[in-house]
Amino acid sequence: MPLDALVFDAYGTLFDVHAVIDRCEKFWPGKGAQLSQLWRAKQLEYSWLRSLIGRYQPFSALTRDALGYACEALGLALDEAKTKTLMQDYLGLAPYPDVPEALAALKGGGRKLAILTNGSPDMIEPLVKNRGLQSSFDAVLSVDPLKTFKPAPRVYQLAVDSLRVPAANIGFISSNGWDALGAKSFGFTVFWINRGAAPVDRLGFQPDGMLASLGDLAPRIAH
Amino acid sequence: MPLDALVFDAYGTLFDVHAVIDRCEKFWPGKGAQLSQLWRAKQLEYSWLRSLIGRYQPFSALTRDALGYACEALGLALDEAKTKTLMQDYLGLAPYPDVPEALAALKGGGRKLAILTNGSPDMIEPLVKNRGLQSSFDAVLSVDPLKTFKPAPRVYQLAVDSLRVPAANIGFISSNGWDALGAKSFGFTVFWINRGAAPVDRLGFQPDGMLASLGDLAPRIAH
């Protein structure tokens, strides 16, 4: 199966959402890792729940809400200045170390590269730019115009429509197991970057391939 | 606002899903609480994700899958006999101590009482029967015919259609904050039993009332 496009999840796949741990730890010593985990868990939970109840809000607002909940649940005082700093950090999240080189190796040969993300344009566009990755991608696709989040099938359809490549000829890469399986259910050829060596979620599908890091992808899809 | 019907969530609200801890602890000493937490978290996650990707399966099968994942993730050996025992335990989950008396106090005066649950009929019907609660309810409504899970709005609509009571005249009671807010978004009058004294999730709604236990409901809705 020739892959005419590679579509990447952003948060957790290209960019390390837990890069905020250092700042959290500075603000609330001893609580950084726990806060980062709960913040991320609530961010995902709110994206699923808002999709289900039909109450979309941009991922930036949802991420701020998830931070507020996580701090309240852990008894950590959060003020406007701390919120602003942490949300600003989200616009500069570090990519995983292997990402820039791996993207360079995947580009070329007429293959399109794109991001497909829950992130609203006010989050993802500054992030890609701040990290100097604009030239790596032919498109940066946000769920925002659809007013719903992954893993709703019409989010994945957005990549098919925008790139004009059939689903089966799109290689989709995510570190989020549920996103990988949502994309597989939709019809993409899916690679799961299983950085934490977690079990496959039991949602009725298996990824087409598992990778330890993004650097492992190029040899797997060489023609 | 007169409440002509009271509709209760089942798992976590009337019945204690963590009543399985003792059995888990017996099977895997020292791991009972952790397994029960992860099992429940995955059960909810799978219900949301399957709704979003449009791959419904009955809650009984989904609960079995969540158990399998949780054991694999924690490195606990699960065989067919242990699975069968734990799934059997789910058919006899203990109600919270205050539940039978509270239900008796709420019944009467022409007010309808019902359960609205993610649980498939093969799970919820034996459970209600095993715990001798059939006569407490006018209806036990499962999402199963709709092939989706809470908090999809059409699940809450099922109660309106089945009980023939307008949404605003239905009092909905759940211990699951996301379920309470999904029901509020739909239009019910909502009471959240906040047993864990958790913050309100930031989904754009507030419950109409918060209760420490089900016993607190009757005085709150007295005419």
Short mmCIF file of N, CA and C in Angstrom, two decimals, chain A residues 56 59 116-120 141-150 155 158:
data_model
loop_
_atom_site.label_atom_id
_atom_site.label_comp_id
_atom_site.label_asym_id
_atom_site.label_seq_id
_atom_site.Cartn_x
_atom_site.Cartn_y
_atom_site.Cartn_z
N TYR A 56 -18.81 22.16 21.93
CA TYR A 56 -17.43 22.44 21.55
C TYR A 56 -16.94 23.76 22.13
N PHE A 59 -9.70 24.34 21.72
CA PHE A 59 -8.79 23.56 22.56
C PHE A 59 -8.00 24.45 23.51
N LEU A 116 -2.61 16.84 11.91
CA LEU A 116 -4.07 16.85 12.16
C LEU A 116 -4.24 16.86 13.67
N THR A 117 -4.74 17.97 14.20
CA THR A 117 -4.69 18.17 15.64
C THR A 117 -5.99 18.71 16.23
N ASN A 118 -6.23 18.34 17.49
CA ASN A 118 -7.31 18.96 18.27
C ASN A 118 -7.03 20.44 18.52
N GLY A 119 -5.77 20.82 18.46
CA GLY A 119 -5.37 22.19 18.80
C GLY A 119 -6.06 23.22 17.92
N SER A 120 -6.55 24.27 18.55
CA SER A 120 -7.14 25.37 17.78
C SER A 120 -6.01 26.17 17.14
N LEU A 141 -3.67 21.01 9.91
CA LEU A 141 -5.14 20.92 9.95
C LEU A 141 -5.62 20.87 11.40
N SER A 142 -6.52 21.76 11.72
CA SER A 142 -7.11 21.81 13.06
C SER A 142 -8.56 21.34 12.98
N VAL A 143 -9.03 20.69 14.05
CA VAL A 143 -10.43 20.28 14.13
C VAL A 143 -11.37 21.49 14.24
N ASP A 144 -10.81 22.64 14.54
CA ASP A 144 -11.62 23.81 14.92
C ASP A 144 -12.79 24.13 13.98
N PRO A 145 -12.58 24.12 12.65
CA PRO A 145 -13.74 24.44 11.80
C PRO A 145 -14.88 23.43 11.94
N LEU A 146 -14.58 22.21 12.39
CA LEU A 146 -15.61 21.17 12.51
C LEU A 146 -16.34 21.23 13.84
N LYS A 147 -15.79 21.97 14.81
CA LYS A 147 -16.41 22.13 16.13
C LYS A 147 -16.64 20.78 16.82
N THR A 148 -15.71 19.88 16.67
CA THR A 148 -15.71 18.62 17.42
C THR A 148 -14.26 18.18 17.53
N PHE A 149 -14.02 17.13 18.31
CA PHE A 149 -12.64 16.68 18.54
C PHE A 149 -12.46 15.24 18.08
N LYS A 150 -11.19 14.83 18.00
CA LYS A 150 -10.87 13.41 17.81
C LYS A 150 -11.48 12.60 18.94
N VAL A 155 -13.39 14.17 11.80
CA VAL A 155 -12.08 14.83 11.98
C VAL A 155 -11.06 14.18 11.04
N LEU A 158 -11.40 15.10 7.45
CA LEU A 158 -10.83 16.41 7.11
C LEU A 158 -9.48 16.26 6.40
#
